[in-house]
């Protein structure tokens, strides 16, 4: 039985902790904040409750596998999953509205044909065929295996872009999400639909590789699910599974550094000077300067990733860093029976939004996601409704998200846009609460409140994340800042990869 010290109580870290405990190891989790769950937070106010992180679960099989492998109770006995239908409604700048059914390709294509016309369904269907090819080619090495030593093979984009012939010039193929939208989808509404998927994951469509097409493919193929009681209920279930497997938690316990002995990780030192010895250390948070003094853990391992040298961290020059701006609205009046759980309101000028978000300023017309869960636990009674608005924004730093006037103005911008999804919204507002990247930074320690994007193949490996195994033996990485990147499902995958690496050693090759 080995002693395992886990830094952080986010979803990836807890997934690793539960699996390691079941394997017979003694696991202790050290969390700097007062609670568990990482980005899966919840804000409660006078009978209203709001998710402050992801609003839906995709690829629920990741968490079903976690619960099956760590105990007799399956996931569905611990939480109630509701498959939302339609999966999403989209409101475009020209007034076109389309509702896309959950996990029904035929229904999605028919809805697009009806709403957009002009063979839009066939165009989107052909795109999904190519996205499926990208998924089939990259799924295992990108999501189900530890990052390979020859990770360079993932630098090639698996998306089979259509050849675009040009008069008297060489043919070209789309290499980014934005180019897929412009060259392959043609209809600006389909392009906005694809851009919205990328933005929701914190990716800049102008730079994200074409392989990001697998993100809408995953959602439309495997469905979108809501956890009754709010997404925070999933974090609670994973935490309780950890407790049931005798994982120990210390909250308000900030780790200052990883202790090194004889060339390997040997425990953690807390901010108060306490040292907890361990045979393995799992870092479930973003690395920070001085975590392992003097080590060069990732230098040259993956292009563009953080380089650790002499205790300094040089952040990659990453135009994809972004955060989340959340507006929580307590409304008078009940939720209509025909309300849609998720509506995405698209702006007229997506290029302007991209330039603002990834250029360090606020967008005049952002893409706004409106969440209206049909969940009695989110509201005091049937005569009220809890609505959450979300937008991808520049992180804290480039934008001063502590500026109260700016926060109020941008919240108003989101409320104005959301009026297209919730008629009479502003007149129903009882109370408005705002959460910005500044709060995310304070709660999680992530610089600027940035939210990690999922790993993607292509672009020479620039969108990969640091491997779960580091250059320091005994130190492993879990969570969104490591392979396979950000997102609720991806975090759960990272926990499985870390646990497998500890249990099986160098021979571990992922799930079969």
PDB file of C-alpha atoms in Angstrom, residues 60 62 108 157 166 186 258 343 373 438 461 479:
ATOM      1  CA  UNK A  60     -21.453  10.621 -19.090  1.00  0.00           C
ATOM      2  CA  UNK A  62     -16.626   8.718 -18.148  1.00  0.00           C
ATOM      3  CA  UNK A 108     -30.614  17.564 -36.175  1.00  0.00           C
ATOM      4  CA  UNK A 157      -4.533  17.206 -37.746  1.00  0.00           C
ATOM      5  CA  UNK A 166      -8.724  27.746 -56.607  1.00  0.00           C
ATOM      6  CA  UNK A 186     -20.546  28.400 -46.278  1.00  0.00           C
ATOM      7  CA  UNK A 258       6.354  19.258  -3.506  1.00  0.00           C
ATOM      8  CA  UNK A 343     -30.263  28.497 -25.735  1.00  0.00           C
ATOM      9  CA  UNK A 373     -32.986  24.115 -15.967  1.00  0.00           C
ATOM     10  CA  UNK A 438     -11.496  37.499 -11.017  1.00  0.00           C
ATOM     11  CA  UNK A 461       0.970  19.822 -30.886  1.00  0.00           C
ATOM     12  CA  UNK A 479      -7.252  17.707 -14.085  1.00  0.00           C
TER      13      UNK A 479
END
